[in-house]
Amino acid sequence: MALTVNLKKQYNEQIAPDLMKHFAYKSSMQVPRLEKIVINQGLGMATGDKKIIDVAIDELTQITGQKAVATYSRKDISNFKLRKQMPIGVMVTLRGDRMYEFLERLVRVALPRIRDFKGINSKMDGRGNYTLGISEQIIFPEINLDSITKILGMNITFVTSAPTDEEGFELLKQFGLPFRTTNK
């Protein structure tokens, strides 16, 4: 592939050297990097309507450019009318160029389309990873508003090689994720 993704190039030329200076790493292998992005949609209402899974797979495939897969329940739960091996969600794991391309579209196109957007929370998971919850799939320009049957949310998890939250937060901030500034 002759075309290099802008964020990948920016990481190699600008972000990695900045992080190396900021955290005083001795080796370039210590610099945290983005390993994968996992997009997940939990669809509990799919127990009643099987078409929801197919629609969600199509939409997530359009958004990411990679085929989405259904996730299945592991056990029976009678209160939720759930049987073992029923489809209850959809997910995609992005790595490499597709990951950087999706991140760039998320930061530059999709997040600014959210109404009254003031930034995203800066709560990391304790291991340098971050999960972003999005309540509507219609913020992505790939989704045709006329074909929407149901508004579905999703979780986007950014998995980094950073050992601490501080390093992971700095990496994602350098990539352009618009974290909400906290004034204390």
Short mmCIF file of N, CA and C in Angstrom, two decimals:
data_model
loop_
_atom_site.label_atom_id
_atom_site.label_comp_id
_atom_site.label_asym_id
_atom_site.label_seq_id
_atom_site.Cartn_x
_atom_site.Cartn_y
_atom_site.Cartn_z
N MET A 1 0.85 -1.19 0.00
CA MET A 1 0.00 0.00 0.00
C MET A 1 0.89 1.24 0.00
N ALA A 2 0.81 2.01 -1.07
CA ALA A 2 1.67 3.19 -1.23
C ALA A 2 1.22 4.35 -0.35
N LEU A 3 -0.08 4.43 -0.11
CA LEU A 3 -0.62 5.52 0.68
C LEU A 3 -0.39 5.27 2.17
N THR A 4 0.34 6.16 2.83
CA THR A 4 0.50 6.02 4.28
C THR A 4 -0.55 6.86 4.98
N VAL A 5 -1.07 6.32 6.04
CA VAL A 5 -2.12 7.00 6.78
C VAL A 5 -1.51 8.17 7.53
N ASN A 6 -2.22 9.32 7.52
CA ASN A 6 -1.69 10.55 8.12
C ASN A 6 -1.31 10.39 9.59
N LEU A 7 -2.20 9.77 10.40
CA LEU A 7 -1.91 9.64 11.82
C LEU A 7 -0.74 8.71 12.09
N LYS A 8 -0.56 7.68 11.26
CA LYS A 8 0.58 6.77 11.43
C LYS A 8 1.89 7.51 11.17
N LYS A 9 1.87 8.32 10.12
CA LYS A 9 3.04 9.13 9.78
C LYS A 9 3.32 10.16 10.89
N GLN A 10 2.24 10.78 11.38
CA GLN A 10 2.37 11.76 12.46
C GLN A 10 2.91 11.11 13.73
N TYR A 11 2.47 9.88 14.01
CA TYR A 11 2.97 9.16 15.19
C TYR A 11 4.48 8.94 15.08
N ASN A 12 4.92 8.44 13.93
CA ASN A 12 6.34 8.14 13.75
C ASN A 12 7.22 9.38 13.76
N GLU A 13 6.73 10.47 13.17
CA GLU A 13 7.57 11.67 13.01
C GLU A 13 7.47 12.66 14.16
N GLN A 14 6.31 12.72 14.83
CA GLN A 14 6.10 13.78 15.82
C GLN A 14 5.73 13.25 17.20
N ILE A 15 4.71 12.39 17.28
CA ILE A 15 4.18 11.96 18.57
C ILE A 15 5.19 11.11 19.35
N ALA A 16 5.80 10.11 18.70
CA ALA A 16 6.76 9.24 19.40
C ALA A 16 7.96 10.04 19.94
N PRO A 17 8.58 10.92 19.15
CA PRO A 17 9.68 11.72 19.72
C PRO A 17 9.23 12.62 20.87
N ASP A 18 8.03 13.21 20.77
CA ASP A 18 7.52 14.05 21.86
C ASP A 18 7.34 13.24 23.15
N LEU A 19 6.74 12.05 23.02
CA LEU A 19 6.54 11.20 24.19
C LEU A 19 7.87 10.74 24.78
N MET A 20 8.83 10.46 23.91
CA MET A 20 10.15 10.03 24.37
C MET A 20 10.81 11.12 25.21
N LYS A 21 10.67 12.36 24.76
CA LYS A 21 11.22 13.49 25.50
C LYS A 21 10.45 13.74 26.80
N HIS A 22 9.11 13.70 26.71
CA HIS A 22 8.25 14.02 27.85
C HIS A 22 8.45 13.05 29.01
N PHE A 23 8.55 11.73 28.71
CA PHE A 23 8.68 10.72 29.77
C PHE A 23 10.11 10.25 29.96
N ALA A 24 11.08 10.82 29.23
CA ALA A 24 12.51 10.51 29.36
C ALA A 24 12.80 9.02 29.22
N TYR A 25 12.28 8.43 28.13
CA TYR A 25 12.55 7.01 27.87
C TYR A 25 13.99 6.86 27.38
N LYS A 26 14.60 5.74 27.74
CA LYS A 26 15.96 5.46 27.28
C LYS A 26 15.97 4.78 25.92
N SER A 27 14.90 4.04 25.61
CA SER A 27 14.81 3.32 24.34
C SER A 27 13.52 3.70 23.62
N SER A 28 13.59 3.68 22.29
CA SER A 28 12.38 4.00 21.52
C SER A 28 11.33 2.90 21.64
N MET A 29 11.73 1.72 22.10
CA MET A 29 10.78 0.62 22.28
C MET A 29 9.88 0.84 23.51
N GLN A 30 10.26 1.76 24.40
CA GLN A 30 9.45 2.05 25.58
C GLN A 30 8.30 3.00 25.27
N VAL A 31 8.36 3.68 24.15
CA VAL A 31 7.33 4.66 23.79
C VAL A 31 6.00 3.93 23.59
N PRO A 32 4.94 4.37 24.28
CA PRO A 32 3.65 3.71 24.10
C PRO A 32 3.11 3.89 22.69
N ARG A 33 2.39 2.88 22.22
CA ARG A 33 1.79 2.96 20.89
C ARG A 33 0.37 2.40 20.97
N LEU A 34 -0.42 2.76 19.99
CA LEU A 34 -1.78 2.27 19.89
C LEU A 34 -1.72 0.88 19.27
N GLU A 35 -2.21 -0.15 19.99
CA GLU A 35 -2.12 -1.52 19.49
C GLU A 35 -3.34 -1.92 18.69
N LYS A 36 -4.54 -1.57 19.20
CA LYS A 36 -5.76 -1.91 18.48
C LYS A 36 -6.91 -1.05 18.96
N ILE A 37 -7.94 -0.99 18.15
CA ILE A 37 -9.19 -0.32 18.52
C ILE A 37 -10.30 -1.36 18.36
N VAL A 38 -11.06 -1.56 19.44
CA VAL A 38 -12.15 -2.54 19.42
C VAL A 38 -13.47 -1.77 19.51
N ILE A 39 -14.34 -1.98 18.53
CA ILE A 39 -15.65 -1.34 18.53
C ILE A 39 -16.68 -2.42 18.84
N ASN A 40 -17.51 -2.17 19.85
CA ASN A 40 -18.45 -3.18 20.33
C ASN A 40 -19.84 -2.57 20.49
N GLN A 41 -20.85 -3.30 20.03
CA GLN A 41 -22.24 -2.90 20.23
C GLN A 41 -22.94 -4.03 20.96
N GLY A 42 -23.45 -3.76 22.15
CA GLY A 42 -24.25 -4.74 22.86
C GLY A 42 -25.70 -4.56 22.46
N LEU A 43 -26.32 -5.62 21.97
CA LEU A 43 -27.68 -5.53 21.44
C LEU A 43 -28.58 -6.51 22.19
N GLY A 44 -28.94 -6.17 23.40
CA GLY A 44 -29.79 -7.04 24.20
C GLY A 44 -31.16 -7.24 23.59
N MET A 45 -31.64 -6.23 22.85
CA MET A 45 -32.98 -6.33 22.26
C MET A 45 -32.99 -7.30 21.08
N ALA A 46 -31.85 -7.82 20.69
CA ALA A 46 -31.77 -8.76 19.56
C ALA A 46 -32.36 -10.12 19.92
N THR A 47 -32.61 -10.39 21.21
CA THR A 47 -33.23 -11.66 21.58
C THR A 47 -34.64 -11.75 21.01
N GLY A 48 -35.30 -10.62 20.82
CA GLY A 48 -36.65 -10.61 20.27
C GLY A 48 -36.69 -10.46 18.77
N ASP A 49 -35.69 -9.80 18.17
CA ASP A 49 -35.70 -9.52 16.73
C ASP A 49 -34.32 -9.82 16.15
N LYS A 50 -34.25 -10.86 15.33
CA LYS A 50 -32.96 -11.30 14.78
C LYS A 50 -32.40 -10.34 13.72
N LYS A 51 -33.27 -9.53 13.10
CA LYS A 51 -32.82 -8.63 12.04
C LYS A 51 -31.93 -7.52 12.57
N ILE A 52 -32.06 -7.20 13.86
CA ILE A 52 -31.25 -6.13 14.46
C ILE A 52 -29.76 -6.45 14.34
N ILE A 53 -29.40 -7.71 14.52
CA ILE A 53 -27.99 -8.14 14.41
C ILE A 53 -27.48 -7.90 13.00
N ASP A 54 -28.27 -8.29 11.98
CA ASP A 54 -27.84 -8.11 10.59
C ASP A 54 -27.66 -6.64 10.25
N VAL A 55 -28.59 -5.80 10.70
CA VAL A 55 -28.50 -4.36 10.46
C VAL A 55 -27.26 -3.78 11.14
N ALA A 56 -27.01 -4.20 12.39
CA ALA A 56 -25.85 -3.70 13.13
C ALA A 56 -24.55 -4.15 12.49
N ILE A 57 -24.49 -5.39 11.99
CA ILE A 57 -23.28 -5.87 11.30
C ILE A 57 -23.02 -5.01 10.06
N ASP A 58 -24.08 -4.74 9.27
CA ASP A 58 -23.92 -3.92 8.07
C ASP A 58 -23.44 -2.51 8.41
N GLU A 59 -24.05 -1.89 9.44
CA GLU A 59 -23.67 -0.53 9.80
C GLU A 59 -22.24 -0.45 10.31
N LEU A 60 -21.86 -1.38 11.19
CA LEU A 60 -20.50 -1.37 11.74
C LEU A 60 -19.46 -1.66 10.65
N THR A 61 -19.83 -2.50 9.69
CA THR A 61 -18.94 -2.77 8.55
C THR A 61 -18.75 -1.51 7.71
N GLN A 62 -19.83 -0.75 7.51
CA GLN A 62 -19.73 0.51 6.76
C GLN A 62 -18.86 1.52 7.50
N ILE A 63 -19.03 1.62 8.81
CA ILE A 63 -18.29 2.60 9.59
C ILE A 63 -16.80 2.29 9.61
N THR A 64 -16.44 1.02 9.80
CA THR A 64 -15.03 0.67 10.00
C THR A 64 -14.30 0.25 8.73
N GLY A 65 -15.04 -0.20 7.73
CA GLY A 65 -14.38 -0.69 6.52
C GLY A 65 -13.85 -2.10 6.69
N GLN A 66 -14.29 -2.78 7.74
CA GLN A 66 -13.87 -4.15 8.01
C GLN A 66 -15.10 -4.93 8.46
N LYS A 67 -15.21 -6.19 8.05
CA LYS A 67 -16.40 -7.00 8.36
C LYS A 67 -16.58 -7.18 9.86
N ALA A 68 -17.76 -6.83 10.34
CA ALA A 68 -18.09 -7.00 11.76
C ALA A 68 -18.57 -8.43 11.99
N VAL A 69 -18.41 -8.91 13.23
CA VAL A 69 -18.86 -10.25 13.58
C VAL A 69 -19.84 -10.17 14.74
N ALA A 70 -20.74 -11.13 14.78
CA ALA A 70 -21.71 -11.19 15.88
C ALA A 70 -21.05 -11.83 17.10
N THR A 71 -21.45 -11.38 18.28
CA THR A 71 -20.98 -12.01 19.52
C THR A 71 -22.17 -12.78 20.10
N TYR A 72 -21.87 -13.89 20.78
CA TYR A 72 -22.91 -14.80 21.23
C TYR A 72 -22.89 -14.96 22.74
N SER A 73 -24.07 -15.23 23.31
CA SER A 73 -24.18 -15.42 24.76
C SER A 73 -23.50 -16.72 25.17
N ARG A 74 -22.97 -16.73 26.39
CA ARG A 74 -22.25 -17.91 26.88
C ARG A 74 -23.11 -18.85 27.70
N LYS A 75 -24.20 -18.29 28.25
CA LYS A 75 -25.05 -19.15 29.08
C LYS A 75 -26.51 -18.71 29.02
N ASP A 76 -27.39 -19.56 29.54
CA ASP A 76 -28.82 -19.26 29.59
C ASP A 76 -29.12 -18.33 30.75
N ILE A 77 -29.93 -17.29 30.51
CA ILE A 77 -30.44 -16.43 31.58
C ILE A 77 -31.93 -16.25 31.31
N SER A 78 -32.75 -16.94 32.10
CA SER A 78 -34.18 -16.97 31.82
C SER A 78 -34.86 -15.62 32.02
N ASN A 79 -34.39 -14.82 32.97
CA ASN A 79 -35.00 -13.51 33.21
C ASN A 79 -34.91 -12.59 31.99
N PHE A 80 -33.86 -12.76 31.18
CA PHE A 80 -33.67 -11.93 29.99
C PHE A 80 -34.09 -12.65 28.71
N LYS A 81 -34.75 -13.80 28.85
CA LYS A 81 -35.15 -14.63 27.71
C LYS A 81 -33.96 -14.93 26.81
N LEU A 82 -32.86 -15.27 27.45
CA LEU A 82 -31.60 -15.48 26.75
C LEU A 82 -31.21 -16.95 26.79
N ARG A 83 -30.88 -17.49 25.64
CA ARG A 83 -30.41 -18.87 25.53
C ARG A 83 -28.94 -18.87 25.16
N LYS A 84 -28.28 -19.95 25.49
CA LYS A 84 -26.86 -20.09 25.16
C LYS A 84 -26.68 -20.03 23.63
N GLN A 85 -25.65 -19.36 23.18
CA GLN A 85 -25.30 -19.19 21.77
C GLN A 85 -26.29 -18.35 20.96
N MET A 86 -27.01 -17.45 21.64
CA MET A 86 -27.86 -16.49 20.92
C MET A 86 -27.01 -15.26 20.57
N PRO A 87 -27.20 -14.67 19.39
CA PRO A 87 -26.45 -13.45 19.07
C PRO A 87 -26.93 -12.28 19.93
N ILE A 88 -26.01 -11.62 20.64
CA ILE A 88 -26.40 -10.52 21.52
C ILE A 88 -25.57 -9.25 21.30
N GLY A 89 -24.71 -9.26 20.29
CA GLY A 89 -23.89 -8.08 20.04
C GLY A 89 -23.12 -8.19 18.75
N VAL A 90 -22.39 -7.13 18.44
CA VAL A 90 -21.58 -7.05 17.23
C VAL A 90 -20.26 -6.38 17.60
N MET A 91 -19.15 -6.86 17.02
CA MET A 91 -17.86 -6.23 17.32
C MET A 91 -16.91 -6.28 16.13
N VAL A 92 -15.93 -5.37 16.16
CA VAL A 92 -14.86 -5.31 15.16
C VAL A 92 -13.58 -4.96 15.90
N THR A 93 -12.47 -5.61 15.53
CA THR A 93 -11.16 -5.24 16.06
C THR A 93 -10.33 -4.70 14.91
N LEU A 94 -9.86 -3.45 15.06
CA LEU A 94 -9.07 -2.80 14.00
C LEU A 94 -7.61 -2.74 14.42
N ARG A 95 -6.73 -3.06 13.50
CA ARG A 95 -5.29 -2.95 13.73
C ARG A 95 -4.65 -2.33 12.49
N GLY A 96 -3.42 -1.85 12.64
CA GLY A 96 -2.66 -1.36 11.49
C GLY A 96 -3.26 -0.11 10.86
N ASP A 97 -3.19 -0.05 9.52
CA ASP A 97 -3.63 1.14 8.79
C ASP A 97 -5.11 1.43 8.97
N ARG A 98 -5.94 0.39 9.00
CA ARG A 98 -7.39 0.60 9.19
C ARG A 98 -7.67 1.26 10.53
N MET A 99 -6.88 0.89 11.55
CA MET A 99 -7.05 1.46 12.90
C MET A 99 -6.75 2.96 12.86
N TYR A 100 -5.63 3.34 12.25
CA TYR A 100 -5.27 4.76 12.17
C TYR A 100 -6.27 5.54 11.33
N GLU A 101 -6.75 4.93 10.25
CA GLU A 101 -7.73 5.59 9.38
C GLU A 101 -9.04 5.83 10.14
N PHE A 102 -9.50 4.82 10.91
CA PHE A 102 -10.72 4.96 11.70
C PHE A 102 -10.55 6.04 12.77
N LEU A 103 -9.40 6.04 13.45
CA LEU A 103 -9.14 7.04 14.50
C LEU A 103 -9.17 8.45 13.93
N GLU A 104 -8.58 8.61 12.75
CA GLU A 104 -8.57 9.93 12.12
C GLU A 104 -9.99 10.39 11.77
N ARG A 105 -10.81 9.48 11.22
CA ARG A 105 -12.20 9.83 10.89
C ARG A 105 -13.00 10.12 12.15
N LEU A 106 -12.74 9.37 13.22
CA LEU A 106 -13.45 9.58 14.48
C LEU A 106 -13.15 10.96 15.04
N VAL A 107 -11.87 11.32 15.09
CA VAL A 107 -11.45 12.59 15.70
C VAL A 107 -11.81 13.79 14.83
N ARG A 108 -11.62 13.68 13.53
CA ARG A 108 -11.78 14.85 12.66
C ARG A 108 -13.19 15.02 12.10
N VAL A 109 -13.97 13.93 12.00
CA VAL A 109 -15.28 14.03 11.37
C VAL A 109 -16.42 13.68 12.33
N ALA A 110 -16.35 12.50 12.96
CA ALA A 110 -17.51 12.00 13.73
C ALA A 110 -17.73 12.74 15.05
N LEU A 111 -16.71 12.88 15.88
CA LEU A 111 -16.90 13.52 17.19
C LEU A 111 -17.38 14.97 17.08
N PRO A 112 -16.87 15.76 16.14
CA PRO A 112 -17.39 17.14 16.02
C PRO A 112 -18.87 17.20 15.60
N ARG A 113 -19.43 16.10 15.09
CA ARG A 113 -20.84 16.09 14.67
C ARG A 113 -21.80 15.85 15.84
N ILE A 114 -21.27 15.56 17.04
CA ILE A 114 -22.11 15.34 18.20
C ILE A 114 -22.68 16.68 18.65
N ARG A 115 -23.97 16.71 18.93
CA ARG A 115 -24.60 17.95 19.39
C ARG A 115 -24.07 18.36 20.76
N ASP A 116 -23.86 19.65 20.96
CA ASP A 116 -23.38 20.22 22.23
C ASP A 116 -22.15 19.49 22.75
N PHE A 117 -21.20 19.24 21.87
CA PHE A 117 -20.01 18.47 22.24
C PHE A 117 -19.01 19.35 22.98
N LYS A 118 -18.63 18.93 24.18
CA LYS A 118 -17.67 19.69 24.99
C LYS A 118 -16.42 18.90 25.31
N GLY A 119 -16.23 17.77 24.66
CA GLY A 119 -15.07 16.93 24.92
C GLY A 119 -15.50 15.61 25.54
N ILE A 120 -14.53 14.68 25.60
CA ILE A 120 -14.83 13.36 26.16
C ILE A 120 -14.19 13.24 27.54
N ASN A 121 -14.76 12.39 28.38
CA ASN A 121 -14.21 12.18 29.72
C ASN A 121 -12.80 11.63 29.64
N SER A 122 -12.01 11.92 30.66
CA SER A 122 -10.61 11.50 30.64
C SER A 122 -10.34 10.36 31.62
N LYS A 123 -11.34 9.50 31.84
CA LYS A 123 -11.18 8.39 32.79
C LYS A 123 -10.58 7.19 32.07
N MET A 124 -9.36 6.83 32.45
CA MET A 124 -8.68 5.67 31.86
C MET A 124 -9.00 4.43 32.71
N ASP A 125 -8.55 3.25 32.27
CA ASP A 125 -8.92 2.01 32.96
C ASP A 125 -7.90 1.53 34.00
N GLY A 126 -6.78 2.24 34.18
CA GLY A 126 -5.78 1.81 35.15
C GLY A 126 -4.59 1.13 34.49
N ARG A 127 -4.73 0.75 33.23
CA ARG A 127 -3.64 0.08 32.51
C ARG A 127 -3.25 0.83 31.24
N GLY A 128 -3.67 2.09 31.11
CA GLY A 128 -3.30 2.88 29.93
C GLY A 128 -4.26 2.74 28.77
N ASN A 129 -5.41 2.08 28.97
CA ASN A 129 -6.39 1.92 27.90
C ASN A 129 -7.58 2.86 28.16
N TYR A 130 -8.35 3.12 27.11
CA TYR A 130 -9.46 4.06 27.24
C TYR A 130 -10.67 3.53 26.48
N THR A 131 -11.84 3.63 27.07
CA THR A 131 -13.08 3.24 26.40
C THR A 131 -13.99 4.46 26.28
N LEU A 132 -14.44 4.71 25.06
CA LEU A 132 -15.30 5.83 24.75
C LEU A 132 -16.68 5.30 24.40
N GLY A 133 -17.71 5.80 25.07
CA GLY A 133 -19.08 5.39 24.78
C GLY A 133 -19.74 6.40 23.86
N ILE A 134 -20.34 5.91 22.80
CA ILE A 134 -21.05 6.78 21.86
C ILE A 134 -22.50 6.32 21.86
N SER A 135 -23.43 7.27 22.00
CA SER A 135 -24.84 6.90 22.16
C SER A 135 -25.58 6.76 20.83
N GLU A 136 -25.04 7.31 19.74
CA GLU A 136 -25.73 7.24 18.44
C GLU A 136 -24.74 6.89 17.34
N GLN A 137 -25.10 5.95 16.48
CA GLN A 137 -24.22 5.61 15.36
C GLN A 137 -24.33 6.61 14.23
N ILE A 138 -25.29 7.53 14.29
CA ILE A 138 -25.51 8.46 13.17
C ILE A 138 -24.49 9.59 13.11
N ILE A 139 -23.56 9.66 14.07
CA ILE A 139 -22.52 10.69 13.98
C ILE A 139 -21.50 10.36 12.89
N PHE A 140 -21.49 9.11 12.43
CA PHE A 140 -20.55 8.73 11.37
C PHE A 140 -21.17 9.03 10.01
N PRO A 141 -20.44 9.71 9.13
CA PRO A 141 -21.00 10.10 7.83
C PRO A 141 -21.30 8.91 6.91
N GLU A 142 -20.75 7.73 7.20
CA GLU A 142 -20.99 6.56 6.35
C GLU A 142 -22.42 6.03 6.50
N ILE A 143 -23.08 6.39 7.58
CA ILE A 143 -24.43 5.89 7.85
C ILE A 143 -25.45 6.76 7.12
N ASN A 144 -26.32 6.13 6.35
CA ASN A 144 -27.38 6.83 5.64
C ASN A 144 -28.56 7.01 6.60
N LEU A 145 -28.90 8.25 6.89
CA LEU A 145 -29.96 8.54 7.87
C LEU A 145 -31.32 7.99 7.47
N ASP A 146 -31.58 7.87 6.17
CA ASP A 146 -32.88 7.37 5.71
C ASP A 146 -33.07 5.89 5.98
N SER A 147 -31.95 5.14 6.07
CA SER A 147 -32.07 3.69 6.25
C SER A 147 -32.01 3.26 7.72
N ILE A 148 -31.96 4.22 8.64
CA ILE A 148 -31.87 3.90 10.07
C ILE A 148 -33.21 3.39 10.58
N THR A 149 -33.18 2.24 11.24
CA THR A 149 -34.40 1.71 11.86
C THR A 149 -34.39 1.93 13.37
N LYS A 150 -33.19 1.91 13.95
CA LYS A 150 -33.06 2.05 15.39
C LYS A 150 -31.74 2.76 15.70
N ILE A 151 -31.78 3.68 16.66
CA ILE A 151 -30.55 4.36 17.09
C ILE A 151 -29.80 3.40 18.01
N LEU A 152 -28.56 3.09 17.66
CA LEU A 152 -27.76 2.15 18.44
C LEU A 152 -26.49 2.85 18.92
N GLY A 153 -26.09 2.55 20.15
CA GLY A 153 -24.85 3.09 20.68
C GLY A 153 -23.72 2.10 20.51
N MET A 154 -22.52 2.50 20.89
CA MET A 154 -21.38 1.60 20.79
C MET A 154 -20.29 2.02 21.76
N ASN A 155 -19.43 1.09 22.09
CA ASN A 155 -18.24 1.37 22.89
C ASN A 155 -17.03 1.22 22.00
N ILE A 156 -16.12 2.20 22.06
CA ILE A 156 -14.89 2.15 21.29
C ILE A 156 -13.75 2.10 22.30
N THR A 157 -13.00 1.00 22.29
CA THR A 157 -11.90 0.82 23.24
C THR A 157 -10.57 0.99 22.53
N PHE A 158 -9.74 1.88 23.07
CA PHE A 158 -8.41 2.12 22.54
C PHE A 158 -7.42 1.36 23.41
N VAL A 159 -6.78 0.33 22.86
CA VAL A 159 -5.83 -0.47 23.61
C VAL A 159 -4.42 0.01 23.27
N THR A 160 -3.69 0.46 24.29
CA THR A 160 -2.33 0.98 24.09
C THR A 160 -1.33 0.07 24.77
N SER A 161 -0.06 0.27 24.46
CA SER A 161 1.00 -0.48 25.12
C SER A 161 1.52 0.27 26.34
N ALA A 162 0.86 1.36 26.71
CA ALA A 162 1.31 2.19 27.84
C ALA A 162 1.10 1.44 29.15
N PRO A 163 2.10 1.45 30.04
CA PRO A 163 1.95 0.76 31.33
C PRO A 163 1.12 1.55 32.34
N THR A 164 1.03 2.86 32.20
CA THR A 164 0.28 3.67 33.17
C THR A 164 -0.78 4.51 32.45
N ASP A 165 -1.76 4.99 33.23
CA ASP A 165 -2.80 5.85 32.69
C ASP A 165 -2.24 7.15 32.16
N GLU A 166 -1.27 7.71 32.86
CA GLU A 166 -0.70 9.00 32.47
C GLU A 166 -0.07 8.90 31.08
N GLU A 167 0.66 7.83 30.82
CA GLU A 167 1.30 7.65 29.51
C GLU A 167 0.26 7.39 28.42
N GLY A 168 -0.74 6.57 28.73
CA GLY A 168 -1.80 6.29 27.76
C GLY A 168 -2.61 7.53 27.43
N PHE A 169 -2.91 8.33 28.47
CA PHE A 169 -3.67 9.57 28.27
C PHE A 169 -2.90 10.53 27.37
N GLU A 170 -1.60 10.67 27.63
CA GLU A 170 -0.77 11.57 26.83
C GLU A 170 -0.71 11.11 25.37
N LEU A 171 -0.60 9.79 25.15
CA LEU A 171 -0.57 9.25 23.79
C LEU A 171 -1.87 9.57 23.05
N LEU A 172 -3.01 9.30 23.69
CA LEU A 172 -4.30 9.54 23.03
C LEU A 172 -4.55 11.03 22.82
N LYS A 173 -4.08 11.86 23.76
CA LYS A 173 -4.22 13.31 23.60
C LYS A 173 -3.41 13.79 22.40
N GLN A 174 -2.21 13.22 22.24
CA GLN A 174 -1.36 13.60 21.08
C GLN A 174 -2.01 13.18 19.76
N PHE A 175 -2.76 12.07 19.78
CA PHE A 175 -3.46 11.63 18.58
C PHE A 175 -4.63 12.54 18.23
N GLY A 176 -5.03 13.39 19.17
CA GLY A 176 -6.07 14.37 18.89
C GLY A 176 -7.42 14.06 19.50
N LEU A 177 -7.51 13.09 20.40
CA LEU A 177 -8.78 12.85 21.07
C LEU A 177 -9.11 14.06 21.92
N PRO A 178 -10.29 14.65 21.75
CA PRO A 178 -10.64 15.90 22.45
C PRO A 178 -11.11 15.67 23.88
N PHE A 179 -10.16 15.47 24.79
CA PHE A 179 -10.53 15.25 26.19
C PHE A 179 -11.06 16.54 26.80
N ARG A 180 -12.05 16.39 27.67
CA ARG A 180 -12.64 17.53 28.35
C ARG A 180 -11.61 18.05 29.36
N THR A 181 -11.42 19.34 29.38
CA THR A 181 -10.49 19.91 30.34
C THR A 181 -11.19 20.08 31.68
N THR A 182 -10.53 19.61 32.74
CA THR A 182 -11.13 19.71 34.06
C THR A 182 -10.49 20.89 34.79
N ASN A 183 -11.30 21.84 35.17
CA ASN A 183 -10.82 23.00 35.93
C ASN A 183 -11.08 22.78 37.39
N LYS A 184 -10.02 22.54 38.15
CA LYS A 184 -10.19 22.29 39.59
C LYS A 184 -9.72 23.46 40.39
#
